[in-house]
Amino acid sequence: MSRQSRQVSRRGFLKGSGAVMGGLVLSTWLPGFIPDSVAAEATAAGRLGDQTPRGYGAYVRVGHDGKVTVISPKIEMGQGAHTGIAMMLAEELEVRLADVSVEDAPPDAELYTDSIMQFQATGGSTSTRHAWQPLREAGATARLLLIQAAAQRWSVDPAQCEAREGVVYGPGDRQAGYGELVDLASTLPLPASITLKTPDQFRLIGTPARRIDTPNKVNGKAKFTIDLQVPDMLVASSLACPVYGGTLKSVDASAARQVPGVRDVVTLDNAVAVTATNYWACQQGLKALKIEWDLGENASISSPELDAALQKASSADGVVAHSSGDVAAALEAASSRFEAVYEQAFLSHSPLEPMTCVAHVRPDGCDLWVGTQVPVFAQQTAASITGLKPEQVVVHNQLIGGAFGRRLDYDFIAQAVAIARQVSYPIKLIWSREEDMTHDMYRPHYVDRLTAALDADGKPQGWQHRIAGASVLARYVGSLPASGVDADAVEVAIDPLYALDSLQVNYIREEPKVIPVSWWRGVGPLRSTLAVECFIDELAHNAGKDPVDYRLALMDKHPRAQAVLKLAAEKADWQTPLPVGQGRGIAVSAVFGSFVATVVELEMQADKGIRIKRLVSAIDCGLVTNPTSVLAQIEGGTLFGLSASLFNEITIEQGQVQQRNFNTYRQLRIGEAPGVEVHIVPSTESPGGVGETGTALIGPALLNALAAASGERLRRLPLSRAGYFPV
Amino acid sequence: MIQLSVNGERYELDVPADMPLLWVVRDVLGLTGTKFGCGIAQCGACTVHLDGEAVRSCVLPVGAVAGRAVTTIEAVGESALGSQVQQAWLEHEVVQCGYCQSGQIMSATALLQRQPNPSDAEIDAGMAGNICRCATYTRIRAAIKDVGKGDQA
Ligand code: FES
Ligand code: FES
């Protein structure tokens, strides 16, 4: 198996990798991990005083062969994180990208906690933003130490030495490869200060680089969790109660045990699993089971009543998430009011690789081979199920076949562990597509209700924004803060780009109970952006103004947002008139630390066929590490959002999810996928996230374009609900 | 016993005739480049070549392919065209998570075999069976066109 690393205690990990790899393991300098003598000396000299707990050494190893390994705090799920992170390190370490290999970080909350999300995770478009500072610092620190070592060896001033492509050059013909210097370097104290390059000094960052993980993804060699084989492993597949919250009453497994290849039938509180020599035998075994479920109290719930409850909630007051100025007074005094209600559906993640996890539980330990966005949680959950200590659980992170937020949850890991502890061999749990889709953790169904106070020119004086829906944050961390506000759900809504004298945002938590909710690419900002950007567009039309001009007039405080709005409009030929039946829609937002605007140009047919003619995006995501990845993320993120906006909605009938596979939860196909023209604004601002920005903008741009083309204002996604379809 | 030819190797396998080719290839032969995505011929992740034609191996009983030549992603690069397609995939940086790409490459190679210089409509039709959840479609199209051009030149 590739990418398999032995993980022991952190101290052991560092020592162990030193022994295996040889060479410079910078973790040596982490507080608490340095040899006592060195620590005493260093502390006396004040050298370690200001070290952050995020030690440099957590990120880099240099071998005797000069090869560099970057320990990536972010996993690779198609977003190019591994390549971007390797580039940041290579830039400051002065090595070629080709000489850097990437290893996923083990679970270690102390070392790898995301500075934005506050736990060790890959998600929230944080990879570049989080890694930017520490990875470059780690590279620079290692470079300075290697230069120092060379200078010492040659008895010259370090200022006379320079590092290039893994070699230190000194006065005269002196030169030494990093590999020769690591032993000496690893005995030196940390540099007192480091100076990072300024953007004009970059030679790698900002250039289009080939992704380092792709060659094995075009020849079948790359291994995802579903592809792993460990010795003595059997495949497992499961059926959980079709109603969330229900339990297993009884099962007759006699026929299942007769299926050739089937080894064991394992029961859990709410599921049955079959282990077998192959996946197909597992499925045959599952089919042969006679299961009786206790469907529980959710079995009577269906979508119409959930819809009605949410509609009702959207007029309630909930809690005030934000209040500035006096909205009530503004509405009272307004020359007119404008109200609109937007609705967004429950969504499944449905990554193409269904949920998978390899687990081996023994009396003295547990190994997990799984692609996870949250390795610490994976470790903790396995420990609590097995009664083992967290350090007895080893997480071997893997490539992920798409996640979109799904692998921020670890329910499937918990299930794999619960099955594995009942058998004596490792299992590879593979959910069928049906199991995956009906036992997802879903993007909540939301209703946004906005009421604006307008002056005589139709300009907003203020607005009230009510957001009703389930709280992902509460489900994920267990509760909301005392304020009762879900900070994710109200993001963007409480801080719109538009100058308003008064703004009130109410958050009304309404839990569906019948299905669990979770993070979905774009999270809260996606929902808020749809509501705000459709609403402002409606206000512009109501005032008889051009939607771009109307927005710009309210955006004085946001020059970067103004710039992308103007750029997208210009590149999309916004001013050029279109024939009847065609229209353009625009949306702009400040999300995930970036500024993005998207224009959709489309043609409407009488039969509700929609032909998207152009899709244009402008993004200012600050300093770009790898433009190739930015383009791919905007393209992919936009079309991912388009697919959901056009087609996707999870509905419930008697407690059960009705969509079971890609025939009833259909996805955008190549013939329906327009090209995406992406324009990146050159910038030296600190990097913003990109993975979710495109997804957040396409929905409102699409609805606004539809209104421009047809005059019909749709306020609910997906469009298929209203009979629209792509042509 | 079922006789099977996969990537030029002959096998005699003791598997049920109704077992889908996908699971024979993945779980019995250990060739895991071919992926599972839906199991009902909706996503194309499991696409392999049967005598050069792209087929969905998740719904193809192994008994039905006895004696015919199966090619998987692991061996598609042995043909000049297959390797050109893989190269174009890298040059256009098509891949995101990569999970669908074995199937995409198998479908694209079969398409280009039939139609060396496919039009947009032919690409739409030839690739319609392959879902990419990461939505790499724009670059898939560009890569296919590139190979098409290469063939003509
Ligand atoms: S797995 Fe065969 S088409 Fe989806
Ligand atoms: S690259 Fe991820 S599904 Fe296609």
mmCIF file of C-alpha atoms in Angstrom, chain A residues 370-580:
data_model
loop_
_atom_site.group_PDB
_atom_site.id
_atom_site.type_symbol
_atom_site.label_atom_id
_atom_site.label_comp_id
_atom_site.label_asym_id
_atom_site.label_seq_id
_atom_site.Cartn_x
_atom_site.Cartn_y
_atom_site.Cartn_z
ATOM 1 C CA VAL A 370 -9.234 6.593 5.393
ATOM 2 C CA GLY A 371 -9.421 9.834 3.490
ATOM 3 C CA THR A 372 -10.635 12.245 6.126
ATOM 4 C CA GLN A 373 -10.851 16.012 6.371
ATOM 5 C CA VAL A 374 -10.654 15.687 10.186
ATOM 6 C CA PRO A 375 -7.974 13.198 11.304
ATOM 7 C CA VAL A 376 -8.154 14.177 14.980
ATOM 8 C CA PHE A 377 -11.886 13.552 15.136
ATOM 9 C CA ALA A 378 -11.402 10.254 13.309
ATOM 10 C CA GLN A 379 -8.871 9.214 15.920
ATOM 11 C CA GLN A 380 -11.016 10.319 18.845
ATOM 12 C CA THR A 381 -14.127 8.644 17.549
ATOM 13 C CA ALA A 382 -12.313 5.333 17.046
ATOM 14 C CA ALA A 383 -10.842 5.619 20.534
ATOM 15 C CA SER A 384 -14.191 6.217 22.162
ATOM 16 C CA ILE A 385 -15.864 3.316 20.340
ATOM 17 C CA THR A 386 -13.087 0.832 21.080
ATOM 18 C CA GLY A 387 -12.098 2.058 24.523
ATOM 19 C CA LEU A 388 -8.533 2.447 23.294
ATOM 20 C CA LYS A 389 -6.444 5.512 24.009
ATOM 21 C CA PRO A 390 -6.291 8.042 21.169
ATOM 22 C CA GLU A 391 -2.577 7.401 20.735
ATOM 23 C CA GLN A 392 -3.356 3.718 20.110
ATOM 24 C CA VAL A 393 -5.366 4.716 17.059
ATOM 25 C CA VAL A 394 -3.276 5.318 13.971
ATOM 26 C CA VAL A 395 -4.823 7.312 11.153
ATOM 27 C CA HIS A 396 -3.317 6.818 7.715
ATOM 28 C CA ASN A 397 -4.871 9.574 5.645
ATOM 29 C CA GLN A 398 -5.643 8.866 2.001
ATOM 30 C CA LEU A 399 -6.480 10.595 -1.253
ATOM 31 C CA ILE A 400 -10.143 11.502 -1.391
ATOM 32 C CA GLY A 401 -12.420 10.946 -4.394
ATOM 33 C CA GLY A 402 -14.270 14.191 -3.822
ATOM 34 C CA ALA A 403 -15.766 15.298 -0.523
ATOM 35 C CA PHE A 404 -17.354 18.743 -0.818
ATOM 36 C CA GLY A 405 -17.637 18.726 2.969
ATOM 37 C CA ARG A 406 -18.827 15.133 3.376
ATOM 38 C CA ARG A 407 -15.589 13.914 4.888
ATOM 39 C CA LEU A 408 -15.662 16.620 7.540
ATOM 40 C CA ASP A 409 -18.004 14.120 9.162
ATOM 41 C CA TYR A 410 -16.910 10.781 10.484
ATOM 42 C CA ASP A 411 -20.132 8.811 10.936
ATOM 43 C CA PHE A 412 -18.928 6.295 8.344
ATOM 44 C CA ILE A 413 -15.610 5.963 10.164
ATOM 45 C CA ALA A 414 -17.485 5.290 13.386
ATOM 46 C CA GLN A 415 -19.517 2.624 11.606
ATOM 47 C CA ALA A 416 -16.403 0.988 10.151
ATOM 48 C CA VAL A 417 -14.824 0.849 13.604
ATOM 49 C CA ALA A 418 -18.000 -0.528 15.160
ATOM 50 C CA ILE A 419 -18.035 -3.318 12.572
ATOM 51 C CA ALA A 420 -14.301 -3.974 12.754
ATOM 52 C CA ARG A 421 -14.285 -4.413 16.533
ATOM 53 C CA GLN A 422 -16.659 -7.339 16.138
ATOM 54 C CA VAL A 423 -14.400 -9.262 13.785
ATOM 55 C CA SER A 424 -10.801 -10.394 13.983
ATOM 56 C CA TYR A 425 -9.631 -9.103 10.587
ATOM 57 C CA PRO A 426 -9.356 -5.686 8.937
ATOM 58 C CA ILE A 427 -12.400 -4.587 6.963
ATOM 59 C CA LYS A 428 -12.841 -2.201 4.082
ATOM 60 C CA LEU A 429 -16.260 -0.631 4.477
ATOM 61 C CA ILE A 430 -17.803 0.501 1.201
ATOM 62 C CA TRP A 431 -21.221 2.106 1.138
ATOM 63 C CA SER A 432 -23.319 1.493 -1.928
ATOM 64 C CA ARG A 433 -24.363 4.646 -3.750
ATOM 65 C CA GLU A 434 -27.874 4.169 -2.389
ATOM 66 C CA GLU A 435 -26.585 3.928 1.157
ATOM 67 C CA ASP A 436 -24.363 6.950 0.600
ATOM 68 C CA MET A 437 -27.154 9.135 -0.749
ATOM 69 C CA THR A 438 -29.818 8.147 1.741
ATOM 70 C CA HIS A 439 -27.459 8.340 4.742
ATOM 71 C CA ASP A 440 -25.662 11.536 3.922
ATOM 72 C CA MET A 441 -25.506 14.537 6.215
ATOM 73 C CA TYR A 442 -27.332 17.122 4.170
ATOM 74 C CA ARG A 443 -26.970 20.789 3.353
ATOM 75 C CA PRO A 444 -29.952 22.297 5.175
ATOM 76 C CA HIS A 445 -33.073 23.570 3.512
ATOM 77 C CA TYR A 446 -33.191 27.320 4.176
ATOM 78 C CA VAL A 447 -35.697 30.117 3.846
ATOM 79 C CA ASP A 448 -34.425 33.695 3.694
ATOM 80 C CA ARG A 449 -36.983 36.479 4.073
ATOM 81 C CA LEU A 450 -35.841 40.007 3.280
ATOM 82 C CA THR A 451 -37.749 43.278 3.646
ATOM 83 C CA ALA A 452 -36.201 46.525 2.459
ATOM 84 C CA ALA A 453 -37.093 50.110 3.245
ATOM 85 C CA LEU A 454 -36.754 52.107 0.014
ATOM 86 C CA ASP A 455 -36.556 55.848 -0.578
ATOM 87 C CA ALA A 456 -38.348 57.615 -3.393
ATOM 88 C CA ASP A 457 -35.593 56.622 -5.851
ATOM 89 C CA GLY A 458 -35.856 52.975 -4.905
ATOM 90 C CA LYS A 459 -32.593 53.046 -2.980
ATOM 91 C CA PRO A 460 -32.462 50.886 0.141
ATOM 92 C CA GLN A 461 -32.292 52.730 3.440
ATOM 93 C CA GLY A 462 -32.017 49.509 5.297
ATOM 94 C CA TRP A 463 -33.311 45.986 5.345
ATOM 95 C CA GLN A 464 -34.379 43.223 7.589
ATOM 96 C CA HIS A 465 -33.083 39.740 6.790
ATOM 97 C CA ARG A 466 -34.557 36.674 8.451
ATOM 98 C CA ILE A 467 -32.687 33.403 8.028
ATOM 99 C CA ALA A 468 -34.507 30.202 8.938
ATOM 100 C CA GLY A 469 -33.042 26.730 8.836
ATOM 101 C CA ALA A 470 -31.193 24.001 10.668
ATOM 102 C CA SER A 471 -27.903 24.803 12.348
ATOM 103 C CA VAL A 472 -24.977 22.908 10.911
ATOM 104 C CA LEU A 473 -22.686 24.423 13.489
ATOM 105 C CA ALA A 474 -24.823 23.209 16.396
ATOM 106 C CA ARG A 475 -25.048 19.709 14.975
ATOM 107 C CA TYR A 476 -21.311 19.629 14.344
ATOM 108 C CA VAL A 477 -19.983 20.989 17.633
ATOM 109 C CA GLY A 478 -22.930 20.004 19.824
ATOM 110 C CA SER A 479 -24.461 23.366 20.637
ATOM 111 C CA LEU A 480 -24.609 27.025 19.726
ATOM 112 C CA PRO A 481 -23.069 29.756 21.880
ATOM 113 C CA ALA A 482 -25.271 31.472 24.450
ATOM 114 C CA SER A 483 -26.295 34.071 21.858
ATOM 115 C CA GLY A 484 -28.122 31.335 19.963
ATOM 116 C CA VAL A 485 -26.607 32.621 16.717
ATOM 117 C CA ASP A 486 -25.103 30.245 14.156
ATOM 118 C CA ALA A 487 -22.159 32.342 12.982
ATOM 119 C CA ASP A 488 -21.768 30.339 9.788
ATOM 120 C CA ALA A 489 -25.390 30.713 8.775
ATOM 121 C CA VAL A 490 -25.387 34.495 9.093
ATOM 122 C CA GLU A 491 -21.976 35.151 7.543
ATOM 123 C CA VAL A 492 -22.176 37.547 4.560
ATOM 124 C CA ALA A 493 -25.773 38.447 5.576
ATOM 125 C CA ILE A 494 -24.556 40.448 8.590
ATOM 126 C CA ASP A 495 -21.893 42.166 6.554
ATOM 127 C CA PRO A 496 -23.265 42.818 3.075
ATOM 128 C CA LEU A 497 -21.200 44.760 0.550
ATOM 129 C CA TYR A 498 -23.925 47.389 0.367
ATOM 130 C CA ALA A 499 -24.045 50.548 2.481
ATOM 131 C CA LEU A 500 -27.254 50.458 4.514
ATOM 132 C CA ASP A 501 -28.217 52.941 7.221
ATOM 133 C CA SER A 502 -29.896 50.166 9.099
ATOM 134 C CA LEU A 503 -29.618 46.397 8.978
ATOM 135 C CA GLN A 504 -31.129 43.737 11.106
ATOM 136 C CA VAL A 505 -30.450 40.040 10.685
ATOM 137 C CA ASN A 506 -32.543 37.533 12.603
ATOM 138 C CA TYR A 507 -31.577 33.913 12.882
ATOM 139 C CA ILE A 508 -34.369 31.423 13.388
ATOM 140 C CA ARG A 509 -33.195 27.911 14.096
ATOM 141 C CA GLU A 510 -35.618 25.301 12.794
ATOM 142 C CA GLU A 511 -34.368 21.728 12.962
ATOM 143 C CA PRO A 512 -35.831 19.130 10.602
ATOM 144 C CA LYS A 513 -34.822 16.304 13.009
ATOM 145 C CA VAL A 514 -35.598 13.727 10.345
ATOM 146 C CA ILE A 515 -32.200 14.097 8.662
ATOM 147 C CA PRO A 516 -28.842 15.303 9.971
ATOM 148 C CA VAL A 517 -27.308 18.410 8.421
ATOM 149 C CA SER A 518 -23.723 19.202 7.585
ATOM 150 C CA TRP A 519 -21.205 21.372 5.816
ATOM 151 C CA TRP A 520 -21.597 21.502 2.067
ATOM 152 C CA ARG A 521 -19.245 23.299 -0.304
ATOM 153 C CA GLY A 522 -19.933 27.017 0.150
ATOM 154 C CA VAL A 523 -21.556 26.605 3.582
ATOM 155 C CA GLY A 524 -23.316 29.648 5.106
ATOM 156 C CA PRO A 525 -21.851 32.231 2.741
ATOM 157 C CA LEU A 526 -23.314 30.313 -0.210
ATOM 158 C CA ARG A 527 -26.813 30.608 1.204
ATOM 159 C CA SER A 528 -26.498 34.241 2.245
ATOM 160 C CA THR A 529 -24.936 35.216 -1.075
ATOM 161 C CA LEU A 530 -27.895 33.792 -2.962
ATOM 162 C CA ALA A 531 -30.398 35.712 -0.850
ATOM 163 C CA VAL A 532 -28.530 39.020 -0.799
ATOM 164 C CA GLU A 533 -27.519 38.960 -4.468
ATOM 165 C CA CYS A 534 -30.958 38.057 -5.754
ATOM 166 C CA PHE A 535 -32.532 40.649 -3.466
ATOM 167 C CA ILE A 536 -30.257 43.511 -4.523
ATOM 168 C CA ASP A 537 -30.921 42.548 -8.145
ATOM 169 C CA GLU A 538 -34.646 42.708 -7.569
ATOM 170 C CA LEU A 539 -34.267 46.089 -5.896
ATOM 171 C CA ALA A 540 -32.335 47.361 -8.917
ATOM 172 C CA HIS A 541 -35.053 46.208 -11.305
ATOM 173 C CA ASN A 542 -37.695 47.646 -8.996
ATOM 174 C CA ALA A 543 -35.909 50.993 -9.147
ATOM 175 C CA GLY A 544 -35.548 50.767 -12.917
ATOM 176 C CA LYS A 545 -31.759 50.834 -12.614
ATOM 177 C CA ASP A 546 -29.049 48.796 -14.206
ATOM 178 C CA PRO A 547 -28.096 46.040 -11.716
ATOM 179 C CA VAL A 548 -24.371 46.766 -12.012
ATOM 180 C CA ASP A 549 -24.719 50.535 -11.555
ATOM 181 C CA TYR A 550 -27.189 50.091 -8.732
ATOM 182 C CA ARG A 551 -24.780 47.828 -6.857
ATOM 183 C CA LEU A 552 -21.724 49.994 -7.505
ATOM 184 C CA ALA A 553 -23.453 53.050 -6.065
ATOM 185 C CA LEU A 554 -23.829 51.209 -2.750
ATOM 186 C CA MET A 555 -20.343 49.681 -2.634
ATOM 187 C CA ASP A 556 -18.076 52.655 -1.958
ATOM 188 C CA LYS A 557 -16.419 50.989 0.990
ATOM 189 C CA HIS A 558 -15.392 47.916 -0.997
ATOM 190 C CA PRO A 559 -13.001 48.834 -3.805
ATOM 191 C CA ARG A 560 -11.861 45.246 -4.397
ATOM 192 C CA ALA A 561 -15.455 44.071 -4.750
ATOM 193 C CA GLN A 562 -16.203 46.979 -7.048
ATOM 194 C CA ALA A 563 -13.213 46.066 -9.170
ATOM 195 C CA VAL A 564 -14.264 42.446 -9.729
ATOM 196 C CA LEU A 565 -17.849 43.505 -10.402
ATOM 197 C CA LYS A 566 -16.675 45.933 -13.060
ATOM 198 C CA LEU A 567 -14.219 43.460 -14.531
ATOM 199 C CA ALA A 568 -16.774 40.663 -14.801
ATOM 200 C CA ALA A 569 -19.299 43.034 -16.362
ATOM 201 C CA GLU A 570 -16.771 44.356 -18.847
ATOM 202 C CA LYS A 571 -15.500 40.913 -19.861
ATOM 203 C CA ALA A 572 -19.077 39.682 -20.262
ATOM 204 C CA ASP A 573 -19.973 42.655 -22.522
ATOM 205 C CA TRP A 574 -22.593 43.675 -20.001
ATOM 206 C CA GLN A 575 -23.508 46.819 -21.944
ATOM 207 C CA THR A 576 -24.140 45.045 -25.243
ATOM 208 C CA PRO A 577 -27.895 44.579 -25.704
ATOM 209 C CA LEU A 578 -29.276 41.078 -26.191
ATOM 210 C CA PRO A 579 -32.246 39.925 -28.276
ATOM 211 C CA VAL A 580 -35.593 39.238 -26.629
#
